[in-house]
mmCIF file of N, CA and C in Angstrom:
data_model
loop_
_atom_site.group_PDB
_atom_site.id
_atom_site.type_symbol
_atom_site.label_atom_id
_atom_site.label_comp_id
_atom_site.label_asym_id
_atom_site.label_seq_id
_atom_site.Cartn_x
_atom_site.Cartn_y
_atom_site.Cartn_z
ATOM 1 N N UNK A 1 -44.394 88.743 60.931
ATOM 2 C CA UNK A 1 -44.809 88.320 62.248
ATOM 3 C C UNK A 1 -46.040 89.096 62.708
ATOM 4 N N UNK A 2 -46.219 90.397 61.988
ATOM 5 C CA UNK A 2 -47.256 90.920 62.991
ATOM 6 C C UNK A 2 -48.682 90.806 62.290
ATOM 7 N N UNK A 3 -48.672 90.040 60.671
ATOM 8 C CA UNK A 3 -49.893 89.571 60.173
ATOM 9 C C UNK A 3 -49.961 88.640 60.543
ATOM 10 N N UNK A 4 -49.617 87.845 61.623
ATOM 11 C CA UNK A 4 -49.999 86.413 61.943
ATOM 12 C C UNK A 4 -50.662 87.013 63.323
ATOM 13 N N UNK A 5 -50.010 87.575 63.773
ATOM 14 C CA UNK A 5 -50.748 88.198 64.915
ATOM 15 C C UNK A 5 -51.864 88.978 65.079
ATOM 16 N N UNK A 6 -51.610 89.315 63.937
ATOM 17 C CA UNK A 6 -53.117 90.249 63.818
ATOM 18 C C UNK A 6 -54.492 89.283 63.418
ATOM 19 N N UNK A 7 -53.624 88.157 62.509
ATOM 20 C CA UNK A 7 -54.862 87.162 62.020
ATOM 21 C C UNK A 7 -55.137 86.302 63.009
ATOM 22 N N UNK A 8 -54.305 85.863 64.087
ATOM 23 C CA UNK A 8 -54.342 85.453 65.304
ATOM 24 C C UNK A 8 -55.479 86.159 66.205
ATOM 25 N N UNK A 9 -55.441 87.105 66.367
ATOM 26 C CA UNK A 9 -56.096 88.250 67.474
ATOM 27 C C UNK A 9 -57.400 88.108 67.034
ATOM 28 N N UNK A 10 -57.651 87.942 65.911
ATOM 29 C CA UNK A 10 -59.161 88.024 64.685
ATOM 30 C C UNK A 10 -59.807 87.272 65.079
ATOM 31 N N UNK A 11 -58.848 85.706 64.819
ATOM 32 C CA UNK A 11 -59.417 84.630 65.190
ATOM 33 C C UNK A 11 -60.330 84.034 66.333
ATOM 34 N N UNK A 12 -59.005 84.960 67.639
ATOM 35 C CA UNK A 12 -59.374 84.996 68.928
ATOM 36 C C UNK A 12 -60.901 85.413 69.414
ATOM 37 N N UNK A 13 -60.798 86.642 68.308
ATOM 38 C CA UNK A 13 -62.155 87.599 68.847
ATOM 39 C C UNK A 13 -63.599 86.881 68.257
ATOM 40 N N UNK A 14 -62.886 86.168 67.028
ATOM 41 C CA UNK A 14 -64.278 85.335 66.683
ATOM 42 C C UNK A 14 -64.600 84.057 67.297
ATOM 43 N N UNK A 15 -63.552 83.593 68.215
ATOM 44 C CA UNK A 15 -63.561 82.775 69.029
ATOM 45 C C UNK A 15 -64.228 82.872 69.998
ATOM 46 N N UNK A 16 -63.866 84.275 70.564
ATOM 47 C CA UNK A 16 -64.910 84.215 71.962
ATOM 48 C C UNK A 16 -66.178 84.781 71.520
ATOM 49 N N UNK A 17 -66.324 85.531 71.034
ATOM 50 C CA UNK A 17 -67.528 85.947 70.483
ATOM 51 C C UNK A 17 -68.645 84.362 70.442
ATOM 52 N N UNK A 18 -68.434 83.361 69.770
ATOM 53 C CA UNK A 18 -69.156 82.497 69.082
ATOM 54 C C UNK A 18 -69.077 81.790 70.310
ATOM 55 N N UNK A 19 -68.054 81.544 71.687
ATOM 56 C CA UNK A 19 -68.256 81.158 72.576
ATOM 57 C C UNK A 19 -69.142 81.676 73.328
ATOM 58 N N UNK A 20 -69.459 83.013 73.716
ATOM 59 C CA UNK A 20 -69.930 84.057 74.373
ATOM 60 C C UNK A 20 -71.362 83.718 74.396
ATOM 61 N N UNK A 21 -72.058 83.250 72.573
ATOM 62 C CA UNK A 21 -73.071 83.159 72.122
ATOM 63 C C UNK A 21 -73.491 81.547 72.593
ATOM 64 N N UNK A 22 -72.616 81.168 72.295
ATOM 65 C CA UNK A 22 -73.159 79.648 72.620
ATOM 66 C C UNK A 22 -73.062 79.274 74.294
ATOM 67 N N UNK A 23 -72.490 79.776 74.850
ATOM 68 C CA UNK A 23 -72.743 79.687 76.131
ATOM 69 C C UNK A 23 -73.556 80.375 77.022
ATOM 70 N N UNK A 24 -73.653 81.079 76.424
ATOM 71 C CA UNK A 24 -74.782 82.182 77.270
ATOM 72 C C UNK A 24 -76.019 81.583 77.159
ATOM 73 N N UNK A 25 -76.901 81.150 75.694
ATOM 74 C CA UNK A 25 -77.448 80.429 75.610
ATOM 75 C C UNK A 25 -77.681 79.141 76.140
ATOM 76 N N UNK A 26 -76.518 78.536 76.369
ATOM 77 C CA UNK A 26 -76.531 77.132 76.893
ATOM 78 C C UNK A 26 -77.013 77.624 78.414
ATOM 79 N N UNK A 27 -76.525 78.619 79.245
ATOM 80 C CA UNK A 27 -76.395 78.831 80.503
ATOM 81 C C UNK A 27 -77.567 79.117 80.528
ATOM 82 N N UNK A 28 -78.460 79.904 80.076
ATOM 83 C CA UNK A 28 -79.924 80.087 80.178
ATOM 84 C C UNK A 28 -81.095 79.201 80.079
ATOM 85 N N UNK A 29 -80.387 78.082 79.275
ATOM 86 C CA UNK A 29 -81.582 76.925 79.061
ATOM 87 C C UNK A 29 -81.582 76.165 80.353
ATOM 88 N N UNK A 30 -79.718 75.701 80.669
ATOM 89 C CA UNK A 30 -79.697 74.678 81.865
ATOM 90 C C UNK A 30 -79.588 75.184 83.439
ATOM 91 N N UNK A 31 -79.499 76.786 83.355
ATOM 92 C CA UNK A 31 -80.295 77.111 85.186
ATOM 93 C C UNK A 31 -81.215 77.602 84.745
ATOM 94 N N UNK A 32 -82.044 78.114 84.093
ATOM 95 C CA UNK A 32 -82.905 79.060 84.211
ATOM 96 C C UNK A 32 -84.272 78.106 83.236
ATOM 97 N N UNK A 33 -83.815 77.269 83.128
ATOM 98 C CA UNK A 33 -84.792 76.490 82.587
ATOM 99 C C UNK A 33 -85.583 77.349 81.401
ATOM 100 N N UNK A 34 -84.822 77.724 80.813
ATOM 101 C CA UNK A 34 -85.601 78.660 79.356
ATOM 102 C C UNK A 34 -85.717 77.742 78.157
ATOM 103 N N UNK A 35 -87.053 77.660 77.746
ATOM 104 C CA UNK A 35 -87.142 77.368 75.863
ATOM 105 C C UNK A 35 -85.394 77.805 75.414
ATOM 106 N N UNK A 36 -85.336 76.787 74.482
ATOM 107 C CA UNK A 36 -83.821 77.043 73.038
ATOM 108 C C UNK A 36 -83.952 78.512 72.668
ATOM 109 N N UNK A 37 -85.199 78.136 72.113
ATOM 110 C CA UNK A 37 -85.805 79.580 71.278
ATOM 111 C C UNK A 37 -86.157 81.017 71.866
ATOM 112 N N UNK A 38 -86.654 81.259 73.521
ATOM 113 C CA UNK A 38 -86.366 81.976 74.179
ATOM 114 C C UNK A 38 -84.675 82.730 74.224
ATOM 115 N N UNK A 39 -83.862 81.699 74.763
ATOM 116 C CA UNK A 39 -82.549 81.756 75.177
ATOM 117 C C UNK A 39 -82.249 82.137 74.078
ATOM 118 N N UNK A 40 -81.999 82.046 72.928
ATOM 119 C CA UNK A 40 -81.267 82.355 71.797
ATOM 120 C C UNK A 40 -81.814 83.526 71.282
ATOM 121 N N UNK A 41 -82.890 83.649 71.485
ATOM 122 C CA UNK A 41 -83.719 85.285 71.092
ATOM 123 C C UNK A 41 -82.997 85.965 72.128
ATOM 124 N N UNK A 42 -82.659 85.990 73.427
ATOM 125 C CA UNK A 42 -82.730 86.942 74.178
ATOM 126 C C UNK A 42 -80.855 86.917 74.099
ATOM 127 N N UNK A 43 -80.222 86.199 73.571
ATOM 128 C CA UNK A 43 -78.942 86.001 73.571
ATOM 129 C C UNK A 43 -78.243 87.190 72.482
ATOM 130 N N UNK A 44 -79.325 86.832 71.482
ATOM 131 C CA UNK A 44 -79.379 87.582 69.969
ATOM 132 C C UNK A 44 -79.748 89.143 70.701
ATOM 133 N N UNK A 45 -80.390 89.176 71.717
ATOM 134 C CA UNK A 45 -81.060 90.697 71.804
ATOM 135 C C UNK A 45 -79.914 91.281 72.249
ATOM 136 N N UNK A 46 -79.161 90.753 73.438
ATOM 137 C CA UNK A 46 -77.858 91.141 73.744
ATOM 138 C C UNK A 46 -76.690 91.648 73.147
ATOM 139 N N UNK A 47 -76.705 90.323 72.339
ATOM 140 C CA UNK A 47 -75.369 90.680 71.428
ATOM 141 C C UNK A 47 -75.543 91.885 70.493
ATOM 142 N N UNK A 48 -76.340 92.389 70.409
ATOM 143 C CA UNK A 48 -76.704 93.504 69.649
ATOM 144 C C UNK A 48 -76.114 94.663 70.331
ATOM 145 N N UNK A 49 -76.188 94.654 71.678
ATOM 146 C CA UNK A 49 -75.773 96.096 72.106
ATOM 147 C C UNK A 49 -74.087 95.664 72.359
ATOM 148 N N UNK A 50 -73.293 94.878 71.504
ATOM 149 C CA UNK A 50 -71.870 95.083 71.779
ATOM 150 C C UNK A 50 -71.435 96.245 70.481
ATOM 151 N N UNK A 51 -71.017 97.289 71.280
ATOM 152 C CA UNK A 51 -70.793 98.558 70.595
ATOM 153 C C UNK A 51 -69.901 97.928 69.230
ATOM 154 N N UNK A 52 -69.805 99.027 68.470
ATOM 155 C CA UNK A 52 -69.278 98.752 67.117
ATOM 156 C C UNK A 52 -68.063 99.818 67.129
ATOM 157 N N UNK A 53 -66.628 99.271 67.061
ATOM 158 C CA UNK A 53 -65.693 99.921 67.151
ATOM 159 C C UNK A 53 -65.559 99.664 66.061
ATOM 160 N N UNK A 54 -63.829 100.811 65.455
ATOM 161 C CA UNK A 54 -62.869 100.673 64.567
ATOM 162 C C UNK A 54 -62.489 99.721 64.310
ATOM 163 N N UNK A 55 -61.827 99.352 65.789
ATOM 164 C CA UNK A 55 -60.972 97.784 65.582
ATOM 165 C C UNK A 55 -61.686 96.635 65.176
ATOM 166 N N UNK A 56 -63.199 96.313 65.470
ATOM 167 C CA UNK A 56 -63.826 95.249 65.393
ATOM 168 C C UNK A 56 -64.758 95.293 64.539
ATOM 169 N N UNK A 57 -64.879 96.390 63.426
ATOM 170 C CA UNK A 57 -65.632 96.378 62.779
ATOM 171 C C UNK A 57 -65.744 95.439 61.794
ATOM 172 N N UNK A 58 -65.022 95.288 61.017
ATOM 173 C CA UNK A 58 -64.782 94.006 59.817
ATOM 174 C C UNK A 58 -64.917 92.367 60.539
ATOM 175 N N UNK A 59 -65.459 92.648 61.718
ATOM 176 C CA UNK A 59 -65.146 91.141 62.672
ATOM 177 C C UNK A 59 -66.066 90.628 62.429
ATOM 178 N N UNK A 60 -67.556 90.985 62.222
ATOM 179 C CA UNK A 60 -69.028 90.323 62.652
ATOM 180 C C UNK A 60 -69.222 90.136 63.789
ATOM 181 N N UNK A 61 -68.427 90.380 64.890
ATOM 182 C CA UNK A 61 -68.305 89.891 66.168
ATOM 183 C C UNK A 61 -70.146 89.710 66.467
ATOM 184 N N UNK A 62 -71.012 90.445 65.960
ATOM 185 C CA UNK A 62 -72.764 90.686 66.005
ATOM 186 C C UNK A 62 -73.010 88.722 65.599
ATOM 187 N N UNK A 63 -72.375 88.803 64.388
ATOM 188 C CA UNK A 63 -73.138 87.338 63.862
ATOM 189 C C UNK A 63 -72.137 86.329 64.369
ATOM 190 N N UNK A 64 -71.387 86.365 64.936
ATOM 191 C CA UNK A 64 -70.854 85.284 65.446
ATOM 192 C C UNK A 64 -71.576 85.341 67.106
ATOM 193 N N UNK A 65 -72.190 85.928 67.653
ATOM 194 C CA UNK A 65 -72.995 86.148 68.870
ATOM 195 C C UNK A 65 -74.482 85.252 68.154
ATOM 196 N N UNK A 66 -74.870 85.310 67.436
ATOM 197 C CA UNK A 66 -75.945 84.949 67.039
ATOM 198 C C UNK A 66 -75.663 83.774 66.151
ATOM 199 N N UNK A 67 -74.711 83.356 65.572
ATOM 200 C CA UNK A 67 -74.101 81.929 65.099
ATOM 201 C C UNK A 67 -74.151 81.010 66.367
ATOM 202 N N UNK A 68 -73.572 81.613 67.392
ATOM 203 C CA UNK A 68 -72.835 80.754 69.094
ATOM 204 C C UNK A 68 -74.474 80.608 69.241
ATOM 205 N N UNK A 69 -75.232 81.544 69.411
ATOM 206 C CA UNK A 69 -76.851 81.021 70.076
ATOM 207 C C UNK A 69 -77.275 79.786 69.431
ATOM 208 N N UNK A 70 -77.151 80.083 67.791
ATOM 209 C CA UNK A 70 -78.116 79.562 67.088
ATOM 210 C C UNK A 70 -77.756 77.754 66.961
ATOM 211 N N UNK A 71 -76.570 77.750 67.054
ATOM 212 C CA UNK A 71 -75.939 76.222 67.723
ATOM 213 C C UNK A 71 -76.465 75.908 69.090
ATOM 214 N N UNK A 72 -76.001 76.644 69.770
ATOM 215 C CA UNK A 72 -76.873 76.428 71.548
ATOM 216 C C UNK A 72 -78.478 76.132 70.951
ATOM 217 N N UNK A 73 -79.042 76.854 70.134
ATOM 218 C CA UNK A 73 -80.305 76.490 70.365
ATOM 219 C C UNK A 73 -80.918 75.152 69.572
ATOM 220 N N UNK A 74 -80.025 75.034 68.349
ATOM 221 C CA UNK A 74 -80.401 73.778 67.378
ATOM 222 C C UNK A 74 -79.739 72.926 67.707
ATOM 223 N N UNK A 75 -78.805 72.350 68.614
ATOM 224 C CA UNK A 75 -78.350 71.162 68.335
ATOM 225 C C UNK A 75 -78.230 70.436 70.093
ATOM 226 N N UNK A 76 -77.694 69.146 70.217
ATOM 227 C CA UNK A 76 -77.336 68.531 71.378
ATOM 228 C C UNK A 76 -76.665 69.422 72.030
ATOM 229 N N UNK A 77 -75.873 70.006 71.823
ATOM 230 C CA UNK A 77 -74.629 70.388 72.601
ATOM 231 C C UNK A 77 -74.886 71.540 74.411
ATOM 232 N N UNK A 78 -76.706 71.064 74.482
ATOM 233 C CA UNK A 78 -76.452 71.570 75.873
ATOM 234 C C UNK A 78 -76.929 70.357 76.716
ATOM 235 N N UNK A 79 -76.966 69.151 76.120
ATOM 236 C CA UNK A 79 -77.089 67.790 76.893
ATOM 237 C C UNK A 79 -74.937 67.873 77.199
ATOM 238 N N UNK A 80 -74.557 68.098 76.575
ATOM 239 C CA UNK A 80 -73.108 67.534 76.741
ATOM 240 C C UNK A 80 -72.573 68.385 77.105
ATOM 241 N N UNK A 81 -72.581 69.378 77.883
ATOM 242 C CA UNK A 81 -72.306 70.324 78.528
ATOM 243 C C UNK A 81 -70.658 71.365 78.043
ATOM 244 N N UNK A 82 -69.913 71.574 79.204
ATOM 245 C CA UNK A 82 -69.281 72.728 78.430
ATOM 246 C C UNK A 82 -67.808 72.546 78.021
ATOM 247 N N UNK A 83 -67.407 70.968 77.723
ATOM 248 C CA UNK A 83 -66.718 71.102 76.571
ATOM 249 C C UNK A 83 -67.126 70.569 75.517
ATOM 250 N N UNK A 84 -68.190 70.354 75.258
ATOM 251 C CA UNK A 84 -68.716 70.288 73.992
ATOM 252 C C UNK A 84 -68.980 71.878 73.615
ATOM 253 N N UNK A 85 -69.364 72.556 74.168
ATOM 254 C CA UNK A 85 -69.585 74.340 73.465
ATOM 255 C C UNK A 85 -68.206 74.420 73.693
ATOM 256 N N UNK A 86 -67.027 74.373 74.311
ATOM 257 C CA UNK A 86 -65.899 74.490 73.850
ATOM 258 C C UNK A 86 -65.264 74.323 72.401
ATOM 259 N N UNK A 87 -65.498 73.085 72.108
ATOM 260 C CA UNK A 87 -65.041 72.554 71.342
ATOM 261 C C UNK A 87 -65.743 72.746 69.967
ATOM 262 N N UNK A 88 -67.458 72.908 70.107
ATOM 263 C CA UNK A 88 -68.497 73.818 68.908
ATOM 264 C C UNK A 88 -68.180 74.859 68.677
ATOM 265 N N UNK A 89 -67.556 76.096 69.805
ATOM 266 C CA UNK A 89 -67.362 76.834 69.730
ATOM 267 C C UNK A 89 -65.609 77.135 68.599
ATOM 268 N N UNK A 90 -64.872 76.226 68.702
ATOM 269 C CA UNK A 90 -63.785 76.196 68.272
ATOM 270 C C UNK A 90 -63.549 75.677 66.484
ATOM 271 N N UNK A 91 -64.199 74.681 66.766
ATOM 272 C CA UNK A 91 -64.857 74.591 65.167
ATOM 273 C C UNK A 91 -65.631 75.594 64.418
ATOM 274 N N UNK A 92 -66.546 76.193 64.740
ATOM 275 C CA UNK A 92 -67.116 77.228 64.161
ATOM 276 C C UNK A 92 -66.718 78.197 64.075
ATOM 277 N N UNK A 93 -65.628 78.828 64.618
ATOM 278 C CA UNK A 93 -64.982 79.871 64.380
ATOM 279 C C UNK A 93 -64.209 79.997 63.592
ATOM 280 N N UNK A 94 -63.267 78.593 63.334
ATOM 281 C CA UNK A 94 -62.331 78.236 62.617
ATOM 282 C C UNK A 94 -63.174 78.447 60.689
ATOM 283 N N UNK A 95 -64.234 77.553 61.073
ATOM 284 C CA UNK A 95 -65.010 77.281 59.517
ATOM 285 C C UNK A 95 -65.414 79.412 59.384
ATOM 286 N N UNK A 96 -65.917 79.538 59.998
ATOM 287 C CA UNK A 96 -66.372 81.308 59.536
ATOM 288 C C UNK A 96 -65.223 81.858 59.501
ATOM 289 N N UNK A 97 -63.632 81.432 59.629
ATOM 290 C CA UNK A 97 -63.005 82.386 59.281
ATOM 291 C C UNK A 97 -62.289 82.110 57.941
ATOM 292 N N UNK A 98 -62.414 80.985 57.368
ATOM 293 C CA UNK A 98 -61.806 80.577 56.673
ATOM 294 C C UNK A 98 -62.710 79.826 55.552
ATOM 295 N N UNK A 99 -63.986 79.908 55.687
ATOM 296 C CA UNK A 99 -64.851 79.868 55.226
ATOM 297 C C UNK A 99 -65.972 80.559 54.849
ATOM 298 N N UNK A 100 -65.965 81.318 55.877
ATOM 299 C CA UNK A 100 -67.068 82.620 55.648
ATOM 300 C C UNK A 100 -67.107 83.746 54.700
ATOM 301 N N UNK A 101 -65.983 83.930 54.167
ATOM 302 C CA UNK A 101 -65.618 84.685 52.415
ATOM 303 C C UNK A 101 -66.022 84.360 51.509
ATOM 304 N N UNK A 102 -66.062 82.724 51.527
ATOM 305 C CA UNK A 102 -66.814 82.132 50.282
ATOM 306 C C UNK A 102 -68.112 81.709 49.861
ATOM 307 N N UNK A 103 -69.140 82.385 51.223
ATOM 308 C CA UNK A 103 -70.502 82.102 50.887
ATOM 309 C C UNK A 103 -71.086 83.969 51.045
ATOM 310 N N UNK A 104 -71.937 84.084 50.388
ATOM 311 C CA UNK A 104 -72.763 85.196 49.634
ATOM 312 C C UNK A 104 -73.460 85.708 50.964
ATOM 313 N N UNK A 105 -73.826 86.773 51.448
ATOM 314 C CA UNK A 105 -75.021 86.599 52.115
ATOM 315 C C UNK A 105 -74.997 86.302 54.025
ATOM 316 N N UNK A 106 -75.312 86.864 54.833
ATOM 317 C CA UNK A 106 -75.326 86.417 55.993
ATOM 318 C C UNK A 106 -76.267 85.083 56.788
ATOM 319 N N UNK A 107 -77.449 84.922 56.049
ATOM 320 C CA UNK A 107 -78.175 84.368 56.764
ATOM 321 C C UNK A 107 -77.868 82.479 56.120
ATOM 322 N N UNK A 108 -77.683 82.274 55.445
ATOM 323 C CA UNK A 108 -76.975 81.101 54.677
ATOM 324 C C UNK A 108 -75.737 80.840 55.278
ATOM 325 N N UNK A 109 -74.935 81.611 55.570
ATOM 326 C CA UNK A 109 -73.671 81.069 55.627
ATOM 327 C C UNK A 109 -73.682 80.907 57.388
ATOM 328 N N UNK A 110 -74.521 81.902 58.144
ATOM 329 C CA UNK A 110 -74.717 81.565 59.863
ATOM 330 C C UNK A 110 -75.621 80.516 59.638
ATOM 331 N N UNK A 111 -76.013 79.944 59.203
ATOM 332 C CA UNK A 111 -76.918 78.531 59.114
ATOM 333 C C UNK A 111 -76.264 77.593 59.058
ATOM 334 N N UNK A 112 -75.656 77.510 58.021
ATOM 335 C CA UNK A 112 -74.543 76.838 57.710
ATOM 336 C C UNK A 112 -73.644 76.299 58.275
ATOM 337 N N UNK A 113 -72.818 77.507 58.932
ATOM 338 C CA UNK A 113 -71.851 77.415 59.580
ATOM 339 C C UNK A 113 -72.220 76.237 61.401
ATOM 340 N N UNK A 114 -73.516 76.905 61.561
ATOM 341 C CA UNK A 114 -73.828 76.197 63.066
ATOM 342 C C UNK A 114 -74.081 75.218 62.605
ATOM 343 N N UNK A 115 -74.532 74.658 61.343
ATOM 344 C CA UNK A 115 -75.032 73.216 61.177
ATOM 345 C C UNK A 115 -73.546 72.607 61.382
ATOM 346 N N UNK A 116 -72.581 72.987 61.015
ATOM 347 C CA UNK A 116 -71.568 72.482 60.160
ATOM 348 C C UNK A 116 -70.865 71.955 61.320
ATOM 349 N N UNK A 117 -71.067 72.790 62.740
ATOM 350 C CA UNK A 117 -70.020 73.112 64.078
ATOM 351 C C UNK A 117 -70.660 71.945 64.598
ATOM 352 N N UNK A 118 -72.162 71.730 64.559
ATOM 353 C CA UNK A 118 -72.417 71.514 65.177
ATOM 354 C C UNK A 118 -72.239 69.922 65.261
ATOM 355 N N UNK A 119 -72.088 69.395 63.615
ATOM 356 C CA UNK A 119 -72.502 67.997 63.234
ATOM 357 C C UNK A 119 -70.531 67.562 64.017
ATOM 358 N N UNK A 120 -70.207 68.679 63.290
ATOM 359 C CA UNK A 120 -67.817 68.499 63.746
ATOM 360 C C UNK A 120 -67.843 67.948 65.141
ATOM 361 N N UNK A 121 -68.598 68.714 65.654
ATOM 362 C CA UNK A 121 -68.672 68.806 67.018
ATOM 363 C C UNK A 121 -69.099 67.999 68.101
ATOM 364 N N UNK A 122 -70.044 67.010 67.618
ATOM 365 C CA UNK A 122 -70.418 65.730 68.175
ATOM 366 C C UNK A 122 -69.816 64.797 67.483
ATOM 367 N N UNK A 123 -69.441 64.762 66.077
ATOM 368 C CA UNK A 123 -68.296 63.758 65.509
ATOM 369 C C UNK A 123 -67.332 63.600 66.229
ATOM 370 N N UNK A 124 -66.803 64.757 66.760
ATOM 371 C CA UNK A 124 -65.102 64.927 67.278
ATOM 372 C C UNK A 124 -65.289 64.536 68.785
ATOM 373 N N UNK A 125 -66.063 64.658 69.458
ATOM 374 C CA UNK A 125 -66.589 63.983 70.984
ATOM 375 C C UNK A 125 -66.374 62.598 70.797
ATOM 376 N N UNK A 126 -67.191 61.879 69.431
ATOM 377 C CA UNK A 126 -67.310 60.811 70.220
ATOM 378 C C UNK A 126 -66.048 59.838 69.413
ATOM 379 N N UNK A 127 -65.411 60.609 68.717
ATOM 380 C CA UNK A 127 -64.319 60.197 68.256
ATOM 381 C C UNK A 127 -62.942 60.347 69.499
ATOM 382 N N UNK A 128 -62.808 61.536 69.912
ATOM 383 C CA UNK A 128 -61.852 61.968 71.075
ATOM 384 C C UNK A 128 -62.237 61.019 72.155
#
């Protein structure tokens, strides 16, 4: 029971994390009227100063802050507002946790991964 919980808690943290990223971003483009590419640079600058603990070290919690932008900044999902980054956000966390072991490399597999959330993610809208 308490490795489900712990893989639970993981999940969670890469959950909000990748939410954190993609919304923050989203929130900067649609009040503040910022460039994608602004917002997601300055999203990325942020997420950098989330301290690096014990507990969260093995998390990426860093690249899942910069996965969440990099969706906010490449795809629809700040025309469709915030349950679509709900729901991007929920897919992509899911694929990097259970997916993210099996690709080499950070910058491939955060590419990847936002392409991947992002395409799920307007599929599953207009399917739901």
């Amino acid at each position: 029971m308490t490795a489900t919980l712990r893989s639970f808690e993981l999940w969670l943290l890469k959950f909000l994390t990748f939410f954190g990223g993609c919304f923050f971003c989203f929130y900067l483009q649609s009040h503040f009227k910022w460039t994608p590419v602004v917002a997601a640079s300055f999203t990325g600058l942020l997420g950098t100063f989330i301290p690096d603990t014990k507990r969260i070290d093995g998390a990426h919690v860093h690249a899942l802050v910069y996965t969440g932008a990099f969706v906010a900044m490449g795809s629809r999902v700040v025309d469709a507002g915030l349950w679509q980054i709900l729901l991007v956000s929920l897919v992509g966390s899911t694929i990097y946790i259970y997916l993210g072991p099996r690709f080499k490399g950070l910058g491939g597999r955060l590419g990847f991964i936002a392409f991947v959330s992002s395409l799920l993610g307007i599929a599953l809208r207009y399917w739901l």
